[in-house]
């Protein structure tokens, strides 16, 4: 799947007739897409791309304003804390999004034990903990091999010092992933490289 089609899973579920809705940080519905045309090129394209014509906007719950604030928070943490700050920011923003999902799911009294939640790494811990308590099966999509990949990059940096700033990733980033893997009923990997790294 990869980054080329963020919406492959909801589109597939929709075609199968089992899609209940998409919750995402930012969704460029018709009005939002119109507003993004007023923004500078790269930013406009980035935001306008958070959309797919095959998914009805009425089936989407998003937090557009908060998502922009979360992005500002992430950038602030990276500015103040460098690379390590950016990874801490991923954890902070992921937690905030996960908590927003929990608040939204609390308003849904009709979740059945046959429901399945599909989430993405770094932002699914809080919502999976909540949903498992309601009998929902939780599947998490892991986009990369996490610590294994970071360690490979760090080994290359040691072999070729001075080419770029050292990649310093705080343990809390790895811990958040480990906690998500423990809570999830299934972890789906993005590639064989990812699967091997996670194993």
Coordinates of C-alpha atoms in Angstrom, one line a residue, residues 8-184:
X8 CA -6.7 1.9 0.1
X9 CA -8.0 0.1 3.2
X10 CA -11.2 2.2 3.6
X11 CA -11.9 2.0 -0.1
X12 CA -11.5 -1.8 0.0
X13 CA -13.8 -2.1 3.0
X14 CA -16.3 0.2 1.4
X15 CA -16.4 -2.0 -1.8
X16 CA -16.9 -5.0 0.4
X17 CA -19.8 -3.3 2.1
X18 CA -18.3 -3.4 5.6
X19 CA -17.0 0.2 5.9
X20 CA -18.5 2.2 8.8
X21 CA -16.4 5.3 8.5
X22 CA -12.9 6.9 8.4
X23 CA -11.4 8.9 11.2
X24 CA -8.4 11.0 10.2
X25 CA -6.6 14.0 11.5
X26 CA -7.2 16.0 8.3
X27 CA -9.7 15.6 5.5
X28 CA -9.9 17.9 2.5
X29 CA -13.7 17.9 1.8
X30 CA -15.0 20.2 -1.0
X31 CA -14.9 23.4 1.1
X32 CA -11.4 22.7 2.5
X33 CA -10.1 21.9 -1.0
X34 CA -11.3 25.2 -2.2
X35 CA -9.6 27.0 0.7
X36 CA -6.3 25.2 0.1
X37 CA -6.0 26.8 -3.3
X38 CA -5.3 30.1 -1.4
X39 CA -2.2 28.6 0.3
X40 CA 1.3 28.4 -1.1
X41 CA 2.0 25.6 -3.6
X42 CA 3.6 22.7 -1.6
X43 CA 1.3 23.2 1.5
X44 CA -1.7 23.5 -0.7
X45 CA -0.9 20.3 -2.6
X46 CA -0.2 18.5 0.7
X47 CA -3.5 19.4 2.3
X48 CA -5.6 19.0 -0.8
X49 CA -4.2 15.5 -1.2
X50 CA -5.8 14.4 2.0
X51 CA -8.9 13.3 0.1
X52 CA -10.2 10.6 -2.1
X53 CA -13.2 10.9 -4.4
X54 CA -14.3 7.3 -3.7
X55 CA -14.9 8.0 0.0
X56 CA -18.0 10.1 0.7
X57 CA -17.1 13.1 3.0
X58 CA -20.2 12.2 5.1
X59 CA -18.4 9.0 6.1
X60 CA -15.3 10.9 7.4
X61 CA -14.7 12.3 10.8
X62 CA -11.7 14.7 10.9
X63 CA -10.1 17.2 13.2
X64 CA -8.8 19.7 10.7
X65 CA -8.2 22.6 13.0
X66 CA -6.6 20.5 15.7
X67 CA -4.5 18.7 13.1
X68 CA -3.0 22.0 12.0
X69 CA -2.3 22.8 15.7
X70 CA -0.8 19.4 16.2
X71 CA 1.5 20.0 13.2
X72 CA 2.6 23.3 14.8
X73 CA 3.2 21.5 18.1
X74 CA 5.3 18.9 16.3
X75 CA 7.4 21.6 14.5
X76 CA 7.9 23.5 17.8
X77 CA 9.2 20.4 19.5
X78 CA 11.5 19.7 16.6
X79 CA 12.8 23.3 16.6
X80 CA 13.4 23.2 20.4
X81 CA 14.6 19.6 20.7
X82 CA 16.2 18.8 17.4
X83 CA 15.8 15.2 16.0
X84 CA 15.0 13.8 19.5
X85 CA 12.4 16.5 19.9
X86 CA 10.8 15.6 16.6
X87 CA 10.4 12.0 17.7
X88 CA 9.0 13.1 21.0
X89 CA 6.6 15.2 19.0
X90 CA 5.4 12.2 17.1
X91 CA 4.5 10.6 20.4
X92 CA 2.8 13.7 21.7
X93 CA 0.8 14.3 18.6
X94 CA 0.0 10.6 18.3
X95 CA -1.3 10.6 21.8
X96 CA -3.5 13.7 21.2
X97 CA -5.0 12.1 18.1
X98 CA -5.6 8.8 19.9
X99 CA -7.4 10.7 22.7
X100 CA -9.5 12.5 20.2
X101 CA -10.5 9.1 18.7
X102 CA -11.5 7.9 22.2
X103 CA -13.7 10.9 22.8
X104 CA -15.4 10.2 19.4
X105 CA -15.9 6.5 20.0
X106 CA -17.4 7.2 23.5
X107 CA -20.3 8.8 21.6
X108 CA -21.0 5.6 19.6
X109 CA -23.1 3.3 21.8
X110 CA -23.6 0.8 19.0
X111 CA -20.2 -0.7 18.6
X112 CA -20.6 -4.4 18.3
X113 CA -18.1 -7.1 19.3
X114 CA -17.8 -7.9 15.6
X115 CA -16.4 -4.5 14.8
X116 CA -12.8 -4.1 13.7
X117 CA -10.6 -1.0 14.2
X118 CA -7.8 -0.4 11.7
X119 CA -5.2 2.1 13.0
X120 CA -1.7 3.2 12.3
X121 CA 1.4 3.1 14.4
X122 CA 2.2 6.0 16.8
X123 CA -1.4 7.2 17.0
X124 CA -3.4 4.1 18.0
X125 CA -2.4 3.2 21.6
X126 CA -5.1 5.1 23.5
X127 CA -7.9 4.2 21.2
X128 CA -7.0 0.5 21.0
X129 CA -6.9 0.3 24.8
X130 CA -10.4 1.8 24.9
X131 CA -11.9 -0.2 22.1
X132 CA -10.5 -3.5 23.4
X133 CA -12.5 -2.9 26.5
X134 CA -15.6 -2.7 24.3
X135 CA -14.9 -6.0 22.6
X136 CA -13.6 -4.5 19.3
X137 CA -10.8 -6.3 17.5
X138 CA -7.9 -4.0 16.9
X139 CA -5.6 -4.2 13.9
X140 CA -2.6 -1.9 13.6
X141 CA -0.7 -1.1 10.5
X142 CA 3.0 -0.6 11.1
X143 CA 4.6 1.4 8.3
X144 CA 8.3 0.6 9.1
X145 CA 10.4 -1.7 11.2
X146 CA 10.8 1.0 13.8
X147 CA 13.8 0.5 16.1
X148 CA 15.5 -2.0 13.8
X149 CA 15.5 0.6 10.9
X150 CA 16.7 3.3 13.3
X151 CA 19.6 1.1 14.5
X152 CA 20.5 0.4 10.8
X153 CA 20.7 4.1 10.1
X154 CA 22.7 4.7 13.2
X155 CA 25.2 2.0 12.3
X156 CA 25.6 3.6 8.8
X157 CA 26.1 7.0 10.5
X158 CA 28.9 5.5 12.7
X159 CA 30.5 4.0 9.6
X160 CA 30.4 7.3 7.8
X161 CA 30.8 10.0 10.4
X162 CA 30.2 13.7 9.6
X163 CA 27.8 13.2 6.7
X164 CA 24.7 14.2 8.7
X165 CA 23.6 14.9 12.3
X166 CA 23.4 11.7 14.4
X167 CA 19.9 10.2 14.6
X168 CA 19.0 10.4 18.3
X169 CA 15.7 8.8 18.9
X170 CA 14.4 8.7 22.5
X171 CA 13.3 5.4 24.0
X172 CA 9.8 6.7 24.6
X173 CA 9.2 6.6 20.8
X174 CA 10.2 2.9 20.7
X175 CA 8.2 2.2 23.9
X176 CA 5.0 3.7 22.4
X177 CA 5.4 1.3 19.5
X178 CA 6.0 -1.7 21.7
X179 CA 2.9 -0.8 23.8
X180 CA 0.8 -0.6 20.6
X181 CA 2.1 -4.0 19.4
X182 CA 1.1 -5.5 22.8
X183 CA -2.4 -4.1 22.7
X184 CA -3.2 -4.8 19.1

